[in-house]
Backbone as a ProteinNet text record, in pm:
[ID]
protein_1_A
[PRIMARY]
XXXXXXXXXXXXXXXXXXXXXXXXXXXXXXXXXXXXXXXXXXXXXXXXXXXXXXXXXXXXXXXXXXXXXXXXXXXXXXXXXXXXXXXXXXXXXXXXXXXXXXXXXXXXXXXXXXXXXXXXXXXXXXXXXXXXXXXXXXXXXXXXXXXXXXXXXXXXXXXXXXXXXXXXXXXXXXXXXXXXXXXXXXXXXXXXXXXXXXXXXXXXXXXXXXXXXXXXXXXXXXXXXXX
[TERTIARY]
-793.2	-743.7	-743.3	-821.7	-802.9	-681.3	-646	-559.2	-524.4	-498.7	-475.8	-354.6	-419.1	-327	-240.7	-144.5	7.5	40.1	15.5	65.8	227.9	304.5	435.5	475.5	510.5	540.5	629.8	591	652.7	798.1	830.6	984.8	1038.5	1169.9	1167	1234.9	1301.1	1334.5	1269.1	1110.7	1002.5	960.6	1003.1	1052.3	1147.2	1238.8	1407.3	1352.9	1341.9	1328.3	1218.8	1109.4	1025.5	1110.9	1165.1	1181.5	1325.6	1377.5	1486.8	1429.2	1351.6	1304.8	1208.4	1151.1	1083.1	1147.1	1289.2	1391.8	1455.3	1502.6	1537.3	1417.1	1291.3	1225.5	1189.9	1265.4	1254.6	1121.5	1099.7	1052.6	1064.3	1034.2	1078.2	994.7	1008.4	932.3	971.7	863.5	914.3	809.4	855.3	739.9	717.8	574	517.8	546.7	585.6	590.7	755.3	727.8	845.8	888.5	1039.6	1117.5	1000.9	958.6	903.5	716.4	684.2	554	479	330.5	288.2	256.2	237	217.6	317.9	338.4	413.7	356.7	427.7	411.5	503.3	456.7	536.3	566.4	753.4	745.7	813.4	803.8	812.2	680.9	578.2	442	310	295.2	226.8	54.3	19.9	-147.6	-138.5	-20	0.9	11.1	-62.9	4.1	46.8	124.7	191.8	106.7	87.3	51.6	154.9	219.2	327.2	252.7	239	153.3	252.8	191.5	222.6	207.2	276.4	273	111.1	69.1	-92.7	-188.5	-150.1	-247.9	-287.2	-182.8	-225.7	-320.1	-292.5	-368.2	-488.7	-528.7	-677.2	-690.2	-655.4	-690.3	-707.4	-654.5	-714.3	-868.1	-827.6	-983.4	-1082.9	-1053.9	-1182.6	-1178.1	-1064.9	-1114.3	-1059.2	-989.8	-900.5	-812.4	-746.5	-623.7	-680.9	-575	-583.6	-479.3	-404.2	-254.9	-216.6	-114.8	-50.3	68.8	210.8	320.2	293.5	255	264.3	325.7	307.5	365.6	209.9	225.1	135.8	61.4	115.8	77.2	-30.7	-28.7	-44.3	-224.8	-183.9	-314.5	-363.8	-327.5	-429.4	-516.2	-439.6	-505.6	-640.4	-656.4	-739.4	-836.4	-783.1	-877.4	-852.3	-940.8	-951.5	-887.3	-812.1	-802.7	-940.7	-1001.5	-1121.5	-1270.1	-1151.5	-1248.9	-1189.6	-1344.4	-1297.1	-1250.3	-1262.9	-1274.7	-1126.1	-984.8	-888.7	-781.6	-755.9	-580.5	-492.1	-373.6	-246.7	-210.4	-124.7	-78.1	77.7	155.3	310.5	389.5	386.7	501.8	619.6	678.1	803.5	916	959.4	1073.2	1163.6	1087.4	1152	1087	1131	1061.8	996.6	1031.8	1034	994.8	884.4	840.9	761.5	740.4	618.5	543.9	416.4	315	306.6	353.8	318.3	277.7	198.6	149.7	256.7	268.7	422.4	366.7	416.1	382.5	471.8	502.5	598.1	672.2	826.8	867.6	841	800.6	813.3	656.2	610.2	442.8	506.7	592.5	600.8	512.1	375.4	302.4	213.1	293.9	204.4	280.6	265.1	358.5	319.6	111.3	98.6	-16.3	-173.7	-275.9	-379.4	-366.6	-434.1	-457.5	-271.5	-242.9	-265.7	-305.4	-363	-486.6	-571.5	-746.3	-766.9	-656.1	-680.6	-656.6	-574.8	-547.4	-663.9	-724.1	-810.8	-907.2	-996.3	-1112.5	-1055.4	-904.7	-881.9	-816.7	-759.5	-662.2	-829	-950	-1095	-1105.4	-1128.7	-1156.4	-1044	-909.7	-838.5	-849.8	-840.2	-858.1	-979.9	-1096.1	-1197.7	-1214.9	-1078.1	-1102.1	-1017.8	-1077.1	-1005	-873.4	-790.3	-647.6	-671.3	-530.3	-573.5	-431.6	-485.1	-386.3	-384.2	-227.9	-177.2	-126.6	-219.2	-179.2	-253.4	-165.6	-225.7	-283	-234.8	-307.7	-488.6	-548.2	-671.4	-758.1	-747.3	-823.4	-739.1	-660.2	-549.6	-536.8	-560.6	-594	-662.7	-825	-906.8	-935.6	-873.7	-920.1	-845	-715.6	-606.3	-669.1	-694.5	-763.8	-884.3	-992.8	-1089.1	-1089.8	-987.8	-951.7	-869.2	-808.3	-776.7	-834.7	-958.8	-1036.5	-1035.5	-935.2	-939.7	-1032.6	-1100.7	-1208.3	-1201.8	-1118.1	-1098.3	-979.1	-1038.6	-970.7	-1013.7	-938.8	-964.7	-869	-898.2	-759.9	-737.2	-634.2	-584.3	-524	-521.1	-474.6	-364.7	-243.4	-71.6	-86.2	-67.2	-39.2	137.5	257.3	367.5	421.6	499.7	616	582.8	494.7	408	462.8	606.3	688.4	685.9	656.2	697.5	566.8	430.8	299.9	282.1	367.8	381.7	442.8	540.7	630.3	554.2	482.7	395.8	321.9	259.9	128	3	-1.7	-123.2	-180.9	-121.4	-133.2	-92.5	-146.3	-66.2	31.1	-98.1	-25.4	11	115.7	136.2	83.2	23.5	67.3	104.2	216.7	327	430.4	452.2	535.3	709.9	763	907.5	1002.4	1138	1188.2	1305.8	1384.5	1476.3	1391	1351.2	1290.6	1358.4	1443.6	1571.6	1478.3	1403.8	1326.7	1287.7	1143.7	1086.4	1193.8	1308.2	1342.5	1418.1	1461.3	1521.9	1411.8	1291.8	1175.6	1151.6	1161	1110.6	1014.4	985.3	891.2	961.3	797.7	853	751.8	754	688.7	602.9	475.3	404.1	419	437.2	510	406.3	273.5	223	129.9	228.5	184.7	207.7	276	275.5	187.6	107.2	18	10.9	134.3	166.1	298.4	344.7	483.6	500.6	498.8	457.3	581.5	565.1	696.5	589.3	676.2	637.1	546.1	425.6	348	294.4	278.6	214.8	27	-39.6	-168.7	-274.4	-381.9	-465.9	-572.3	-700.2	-859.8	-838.6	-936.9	-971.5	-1034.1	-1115.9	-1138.1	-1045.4	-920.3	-831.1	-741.6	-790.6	-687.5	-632.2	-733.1	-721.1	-658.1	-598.4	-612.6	-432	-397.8	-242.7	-157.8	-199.9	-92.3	-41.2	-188.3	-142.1	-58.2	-70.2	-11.2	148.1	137.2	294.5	376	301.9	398.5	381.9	333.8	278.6	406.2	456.2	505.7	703	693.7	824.3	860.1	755	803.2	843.4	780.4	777.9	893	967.8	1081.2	1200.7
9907	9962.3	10114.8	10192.9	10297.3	10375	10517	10559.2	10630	10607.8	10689.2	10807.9	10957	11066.9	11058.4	11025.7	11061.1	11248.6	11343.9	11442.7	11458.9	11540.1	11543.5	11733.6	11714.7	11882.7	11907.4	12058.8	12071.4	12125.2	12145.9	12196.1	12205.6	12266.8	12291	12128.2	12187	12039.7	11914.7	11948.1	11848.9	11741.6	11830.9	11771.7	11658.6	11727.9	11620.9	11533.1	11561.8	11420	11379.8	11354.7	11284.8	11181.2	11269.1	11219.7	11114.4	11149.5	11061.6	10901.1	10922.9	10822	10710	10747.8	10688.5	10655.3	10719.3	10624.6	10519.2	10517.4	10426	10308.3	10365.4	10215.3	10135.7	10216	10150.5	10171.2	10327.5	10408.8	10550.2	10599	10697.7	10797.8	10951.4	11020.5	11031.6	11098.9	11123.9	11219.5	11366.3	11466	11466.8	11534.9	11538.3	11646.9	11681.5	11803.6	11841.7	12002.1	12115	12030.8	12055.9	12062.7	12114.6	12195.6	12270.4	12235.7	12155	12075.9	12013.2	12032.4	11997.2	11866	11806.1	11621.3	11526.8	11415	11359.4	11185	11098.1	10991	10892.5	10797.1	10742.5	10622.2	10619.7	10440.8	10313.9	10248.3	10123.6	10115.5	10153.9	10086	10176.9	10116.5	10119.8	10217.5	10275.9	10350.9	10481.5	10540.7	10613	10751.4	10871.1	10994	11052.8	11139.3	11232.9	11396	11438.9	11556.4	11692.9	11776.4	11828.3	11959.8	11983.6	12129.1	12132.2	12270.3	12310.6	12236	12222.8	12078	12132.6	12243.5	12309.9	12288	12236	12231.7	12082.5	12012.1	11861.4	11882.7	11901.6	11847.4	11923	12042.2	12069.6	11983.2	11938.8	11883	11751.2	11666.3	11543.1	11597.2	11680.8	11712.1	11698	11738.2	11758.9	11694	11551.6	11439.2	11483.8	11558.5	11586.6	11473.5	11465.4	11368.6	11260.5	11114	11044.8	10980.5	11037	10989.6	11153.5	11166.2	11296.2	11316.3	11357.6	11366.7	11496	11517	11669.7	11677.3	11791.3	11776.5	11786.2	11672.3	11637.8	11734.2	11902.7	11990	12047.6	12053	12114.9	11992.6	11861.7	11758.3	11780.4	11767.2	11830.5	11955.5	12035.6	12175	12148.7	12093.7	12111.7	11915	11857.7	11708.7	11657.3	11717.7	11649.9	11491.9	11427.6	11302.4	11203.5	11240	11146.2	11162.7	11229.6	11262	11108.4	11000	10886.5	10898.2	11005.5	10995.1	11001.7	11016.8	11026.2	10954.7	10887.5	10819.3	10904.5	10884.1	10888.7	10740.4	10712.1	10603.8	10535.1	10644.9	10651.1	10805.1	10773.5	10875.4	10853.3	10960	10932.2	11012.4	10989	11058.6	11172.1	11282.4	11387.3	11502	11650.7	11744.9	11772.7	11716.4	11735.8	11871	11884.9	12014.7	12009.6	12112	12106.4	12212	12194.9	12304.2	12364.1	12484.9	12483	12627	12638.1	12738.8	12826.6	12950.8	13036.9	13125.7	13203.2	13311.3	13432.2	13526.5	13624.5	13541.7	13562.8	13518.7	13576.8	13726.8	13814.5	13741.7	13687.9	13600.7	13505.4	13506.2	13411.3	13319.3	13378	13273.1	13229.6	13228.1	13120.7	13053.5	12920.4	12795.2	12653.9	12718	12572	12617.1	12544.5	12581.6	12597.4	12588.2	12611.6	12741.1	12769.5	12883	12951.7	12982.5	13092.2	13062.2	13010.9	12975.3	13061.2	13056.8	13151.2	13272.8	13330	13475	13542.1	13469.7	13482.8	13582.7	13587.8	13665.1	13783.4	13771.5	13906.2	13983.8	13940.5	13998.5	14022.6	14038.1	14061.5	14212.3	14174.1	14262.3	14404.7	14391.7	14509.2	14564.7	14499.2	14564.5	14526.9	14478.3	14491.2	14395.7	14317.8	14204.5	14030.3	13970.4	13855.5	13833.4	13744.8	13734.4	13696	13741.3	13708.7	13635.9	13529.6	13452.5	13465	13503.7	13506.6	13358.2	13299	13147.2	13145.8	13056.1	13054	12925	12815.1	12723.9	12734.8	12776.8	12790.9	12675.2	12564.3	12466	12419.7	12350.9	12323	12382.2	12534.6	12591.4	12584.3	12561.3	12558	12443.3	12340.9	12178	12138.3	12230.7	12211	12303.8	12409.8	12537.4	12436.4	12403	12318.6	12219.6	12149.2	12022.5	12066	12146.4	12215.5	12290	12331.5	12396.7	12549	12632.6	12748.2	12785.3	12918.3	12991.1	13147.5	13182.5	13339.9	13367.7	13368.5	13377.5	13458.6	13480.2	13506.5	13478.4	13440.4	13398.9	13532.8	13570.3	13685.9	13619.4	13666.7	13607.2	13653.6	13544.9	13592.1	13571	13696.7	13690.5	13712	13735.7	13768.5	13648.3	13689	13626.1	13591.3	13503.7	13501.2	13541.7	13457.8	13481.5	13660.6	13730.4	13899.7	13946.5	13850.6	13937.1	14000.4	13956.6	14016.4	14136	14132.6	14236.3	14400.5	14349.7	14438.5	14459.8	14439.8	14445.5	14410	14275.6	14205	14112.5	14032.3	13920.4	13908.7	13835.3	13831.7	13693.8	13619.4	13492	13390.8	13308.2	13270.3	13116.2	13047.6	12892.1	12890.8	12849.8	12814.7	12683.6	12683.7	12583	12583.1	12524.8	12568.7	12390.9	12447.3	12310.3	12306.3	12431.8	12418.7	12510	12634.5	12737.2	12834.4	12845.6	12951.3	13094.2	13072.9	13209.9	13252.4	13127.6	13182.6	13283.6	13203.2	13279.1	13366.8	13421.2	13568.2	13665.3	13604.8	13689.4	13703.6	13656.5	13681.5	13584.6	13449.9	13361.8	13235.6	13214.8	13048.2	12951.7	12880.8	12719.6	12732.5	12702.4	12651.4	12526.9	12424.3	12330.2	12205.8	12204.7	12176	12192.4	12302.2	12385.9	12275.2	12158.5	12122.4	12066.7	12132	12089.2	11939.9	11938.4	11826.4	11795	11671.1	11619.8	11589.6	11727	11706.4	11667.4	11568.2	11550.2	11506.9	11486.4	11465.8	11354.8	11308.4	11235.6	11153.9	11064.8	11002.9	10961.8	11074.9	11005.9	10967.9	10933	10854.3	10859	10897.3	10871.1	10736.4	10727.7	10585.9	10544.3	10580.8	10538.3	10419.7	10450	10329.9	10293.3	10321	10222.6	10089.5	10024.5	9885	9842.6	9944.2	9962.3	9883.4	9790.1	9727.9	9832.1	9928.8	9983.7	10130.1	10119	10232.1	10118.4	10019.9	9884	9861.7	9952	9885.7	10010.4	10149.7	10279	10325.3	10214.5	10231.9	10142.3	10016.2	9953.3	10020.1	10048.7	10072.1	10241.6	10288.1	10469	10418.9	10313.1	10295.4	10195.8	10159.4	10113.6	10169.3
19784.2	19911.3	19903.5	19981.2	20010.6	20035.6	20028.9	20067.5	20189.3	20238.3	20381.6	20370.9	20464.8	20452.5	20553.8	20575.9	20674.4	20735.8	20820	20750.7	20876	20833.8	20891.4	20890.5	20972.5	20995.4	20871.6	20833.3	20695.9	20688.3	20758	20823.9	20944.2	20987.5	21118.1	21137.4	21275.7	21371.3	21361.9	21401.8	21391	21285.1	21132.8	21017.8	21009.4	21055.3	21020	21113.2	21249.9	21324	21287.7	21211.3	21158.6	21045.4	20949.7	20861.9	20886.8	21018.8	21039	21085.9	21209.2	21232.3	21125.5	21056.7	20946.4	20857	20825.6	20787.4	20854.3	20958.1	21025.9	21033.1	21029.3	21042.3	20883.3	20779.8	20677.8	20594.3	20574.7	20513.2	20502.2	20353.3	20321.9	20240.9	20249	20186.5	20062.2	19948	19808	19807.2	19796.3	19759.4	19610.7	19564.3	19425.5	19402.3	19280.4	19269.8	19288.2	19291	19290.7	19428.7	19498.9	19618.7	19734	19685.1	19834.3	19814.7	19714.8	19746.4	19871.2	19854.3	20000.3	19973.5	19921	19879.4	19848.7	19941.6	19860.8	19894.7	19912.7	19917.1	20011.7	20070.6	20172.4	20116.4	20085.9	20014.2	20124.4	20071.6	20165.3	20210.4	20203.7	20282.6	20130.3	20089	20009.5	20036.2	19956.3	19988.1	20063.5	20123.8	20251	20131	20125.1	20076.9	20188.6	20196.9	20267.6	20272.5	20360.1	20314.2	20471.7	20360.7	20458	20508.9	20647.2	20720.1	20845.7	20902.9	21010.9	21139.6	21213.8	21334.6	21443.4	21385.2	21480.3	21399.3	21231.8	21127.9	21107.6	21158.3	21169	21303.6	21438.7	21514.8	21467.7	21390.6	21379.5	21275	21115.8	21060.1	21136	21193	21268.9	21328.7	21400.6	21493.6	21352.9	21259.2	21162.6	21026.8	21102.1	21035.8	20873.9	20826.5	20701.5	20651.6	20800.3	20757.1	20836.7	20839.2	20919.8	21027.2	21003.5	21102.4	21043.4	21216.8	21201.4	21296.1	21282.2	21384.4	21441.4	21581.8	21609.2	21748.1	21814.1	21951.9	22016.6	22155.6	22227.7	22287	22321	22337.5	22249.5	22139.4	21982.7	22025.9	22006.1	21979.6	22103.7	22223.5	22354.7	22359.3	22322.8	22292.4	22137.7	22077	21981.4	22029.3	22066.4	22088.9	22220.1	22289.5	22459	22454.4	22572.3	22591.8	22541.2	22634.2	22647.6	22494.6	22380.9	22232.6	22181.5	22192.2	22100.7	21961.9	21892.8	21755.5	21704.6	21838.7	21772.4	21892.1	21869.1	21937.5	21936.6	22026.7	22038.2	22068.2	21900.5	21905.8	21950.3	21868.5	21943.3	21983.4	22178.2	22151.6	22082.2	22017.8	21962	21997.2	22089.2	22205	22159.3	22097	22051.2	22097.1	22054.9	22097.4	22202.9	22326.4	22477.2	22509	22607.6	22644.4	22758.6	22799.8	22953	22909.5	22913.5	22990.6	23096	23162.7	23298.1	23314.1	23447.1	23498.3	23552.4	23524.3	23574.6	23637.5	23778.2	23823	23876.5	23899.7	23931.8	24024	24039.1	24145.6	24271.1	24264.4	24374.1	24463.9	24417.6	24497.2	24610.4	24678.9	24786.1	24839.2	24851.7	24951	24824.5	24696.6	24544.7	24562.4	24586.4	24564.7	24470.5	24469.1	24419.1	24366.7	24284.1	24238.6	24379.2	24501.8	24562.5	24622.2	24632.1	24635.3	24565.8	24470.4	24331.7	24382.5	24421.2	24378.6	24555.3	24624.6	24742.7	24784.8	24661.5	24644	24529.7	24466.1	24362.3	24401.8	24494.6	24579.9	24632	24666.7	24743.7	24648.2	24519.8	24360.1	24331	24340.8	24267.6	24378.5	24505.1	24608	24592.7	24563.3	24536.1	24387.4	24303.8	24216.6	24123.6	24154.2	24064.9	23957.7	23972.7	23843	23837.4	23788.6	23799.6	23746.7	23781	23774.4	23613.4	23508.9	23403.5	23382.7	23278.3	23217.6	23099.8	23097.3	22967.8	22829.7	22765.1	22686.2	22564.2	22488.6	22377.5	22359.9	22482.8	22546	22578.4	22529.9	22583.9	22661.6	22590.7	22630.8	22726.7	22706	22834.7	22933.7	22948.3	23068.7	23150	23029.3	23111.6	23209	23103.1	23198.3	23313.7	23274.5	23397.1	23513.2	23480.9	23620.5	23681	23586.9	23654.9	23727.6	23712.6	23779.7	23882.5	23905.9	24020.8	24109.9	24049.2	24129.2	24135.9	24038.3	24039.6	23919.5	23967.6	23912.8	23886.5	23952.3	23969.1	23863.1	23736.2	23645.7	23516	23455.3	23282	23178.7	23066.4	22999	22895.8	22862.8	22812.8	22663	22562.1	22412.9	22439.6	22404.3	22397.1	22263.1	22231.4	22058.9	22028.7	22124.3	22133.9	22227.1	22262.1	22354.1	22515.7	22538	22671.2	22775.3	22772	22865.7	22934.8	22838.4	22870	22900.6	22930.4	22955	23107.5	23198	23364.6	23320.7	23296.6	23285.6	23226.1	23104.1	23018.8	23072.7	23200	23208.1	23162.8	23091.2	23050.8	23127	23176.7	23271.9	23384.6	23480.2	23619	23618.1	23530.9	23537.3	23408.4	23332.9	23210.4	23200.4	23110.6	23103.9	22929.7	22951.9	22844.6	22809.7	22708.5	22711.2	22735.3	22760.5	22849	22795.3	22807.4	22811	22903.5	22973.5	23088.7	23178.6	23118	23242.5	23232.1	23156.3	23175.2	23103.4	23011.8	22979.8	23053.3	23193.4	23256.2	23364.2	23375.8	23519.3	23464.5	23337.7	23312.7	23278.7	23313.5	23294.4	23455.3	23564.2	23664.5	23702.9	23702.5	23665.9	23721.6	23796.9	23833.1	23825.5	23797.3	23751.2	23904.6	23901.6	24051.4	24052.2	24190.7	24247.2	24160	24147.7	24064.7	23955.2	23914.7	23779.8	23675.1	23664	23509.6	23452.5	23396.1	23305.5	23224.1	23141.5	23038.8	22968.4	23001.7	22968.1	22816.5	22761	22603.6	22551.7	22423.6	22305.2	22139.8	22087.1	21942.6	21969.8	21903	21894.9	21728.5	21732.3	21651.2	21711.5	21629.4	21630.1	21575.7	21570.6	21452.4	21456.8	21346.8	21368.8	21419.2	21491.4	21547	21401	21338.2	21218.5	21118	21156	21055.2	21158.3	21266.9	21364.3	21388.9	21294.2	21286.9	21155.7	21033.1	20914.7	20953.4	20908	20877.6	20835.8	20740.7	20760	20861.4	20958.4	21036.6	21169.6	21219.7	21219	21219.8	21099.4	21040.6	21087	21044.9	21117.6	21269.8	21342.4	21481.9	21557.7	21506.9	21535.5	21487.8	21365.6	21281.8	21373.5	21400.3	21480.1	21660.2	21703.1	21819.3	21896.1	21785.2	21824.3	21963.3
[MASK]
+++++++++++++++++++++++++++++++++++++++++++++++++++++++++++++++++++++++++++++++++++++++++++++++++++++++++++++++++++++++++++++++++++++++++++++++++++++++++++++++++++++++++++++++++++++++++++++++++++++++++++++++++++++++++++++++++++

């Protein structure tokens, strides 16, 4: 029997509630090594190594097929593996780490209320000043599939390498897509959610190469997380 890699965020919130729930379903970690080791082993289910990364380093290691099961936030695995990429599942949400994606715009924009409304100010924000509306995310892909499917074009995406929330204010962006969990940043920033700006009803995820999807013991932590 082969071994299959597990990986689990290596600290942080995302950690404990990993490691809580996987106790409760009657398994448990044992790292190799020193305390602060990146390997360890998953007992109660036999063949499983553990390997502990950053909750953005699993969803790229899945994309490129490193690991094979990974806990991340649904945001994190959208942004690096389109829905419709067979080569990888989302097998269990696991009702933690709650978040939204959404499109934010100045409050002072009155007649922005929705994505249609942006895709119709787009031509005349080009005509005054010479350039397309820019968005500030570190969302890249998610932007784009969300803008396209909406139909807006009059755009550019801007790198938030800081605190997105503050790119209006600074002068980088006109417009943010970020992740949020009351709004209370956006609106002490001046910022409001468009009516159907939300992108994605992200939380912690369990997901899997399709490759061992059928494998019993991805089976057994599909069933034991999804309780």
């Amino acid at each position: 029997m082969s071994t299959i890699t597990l990986a689990i965020p290596s600290k942080g919130r995302l950690m404990e509630a990993t490691s809580e729930l996987l106790s409760k379903a009657g398994f448990g970690i044992e790292r190799l090594g020193a305390d602060r080791g990146y390997r360890g082993r998953l007992t109660g289910l036999d063949g499983v190594e553990i390997a502990f990364l950053s909750a953005s380093e699993i969803a790229q290691n899945l994309r490129d097929g490193k690991i094979d099961l990974g806990v991340t936030g649904e945001d994190l695995l959208r942004e690096k593996i389109a829905p419709d990429d067979p080569s990888t599942e989302l097998l269990v949400r696991l009702g933690f780490g709650p978040a939204d994606v959404v499109v934010a715009v100045p409050e002072c924009w009155l007649d922005v209320a929705t994505m249609t409304d942006l895709d119709e100010i787009a031509e005349s924000f080009y005509e005054r000043h010479g350039r397309r509306l820019r968005v500030a995310t570190k969302y890249h892909n998610l932007t784009r599939r969300f803008f396209a499917e909406k139909g807006v074009t009059g755009y550019r995406i801007v790198e938030s390498l800081g605190a997105t929330e503050g790119a209006p204010a600074a002068g980088i962006a006109e417009i943010i897509v970020d992740i949020t969990t009351t709004g209370s940043t956006l609106a002490a920033n001046s910022l409001k959610i468009l009516d159907d700006g939300v992108i994605l009803k992200s939380t912690a995820v369990l997901a899997g190469r399709t490759a061992v999807s059928s494998d019993s013991r991805v089976e057994s932590l599909r069933l034991g997380l999804g309780r």
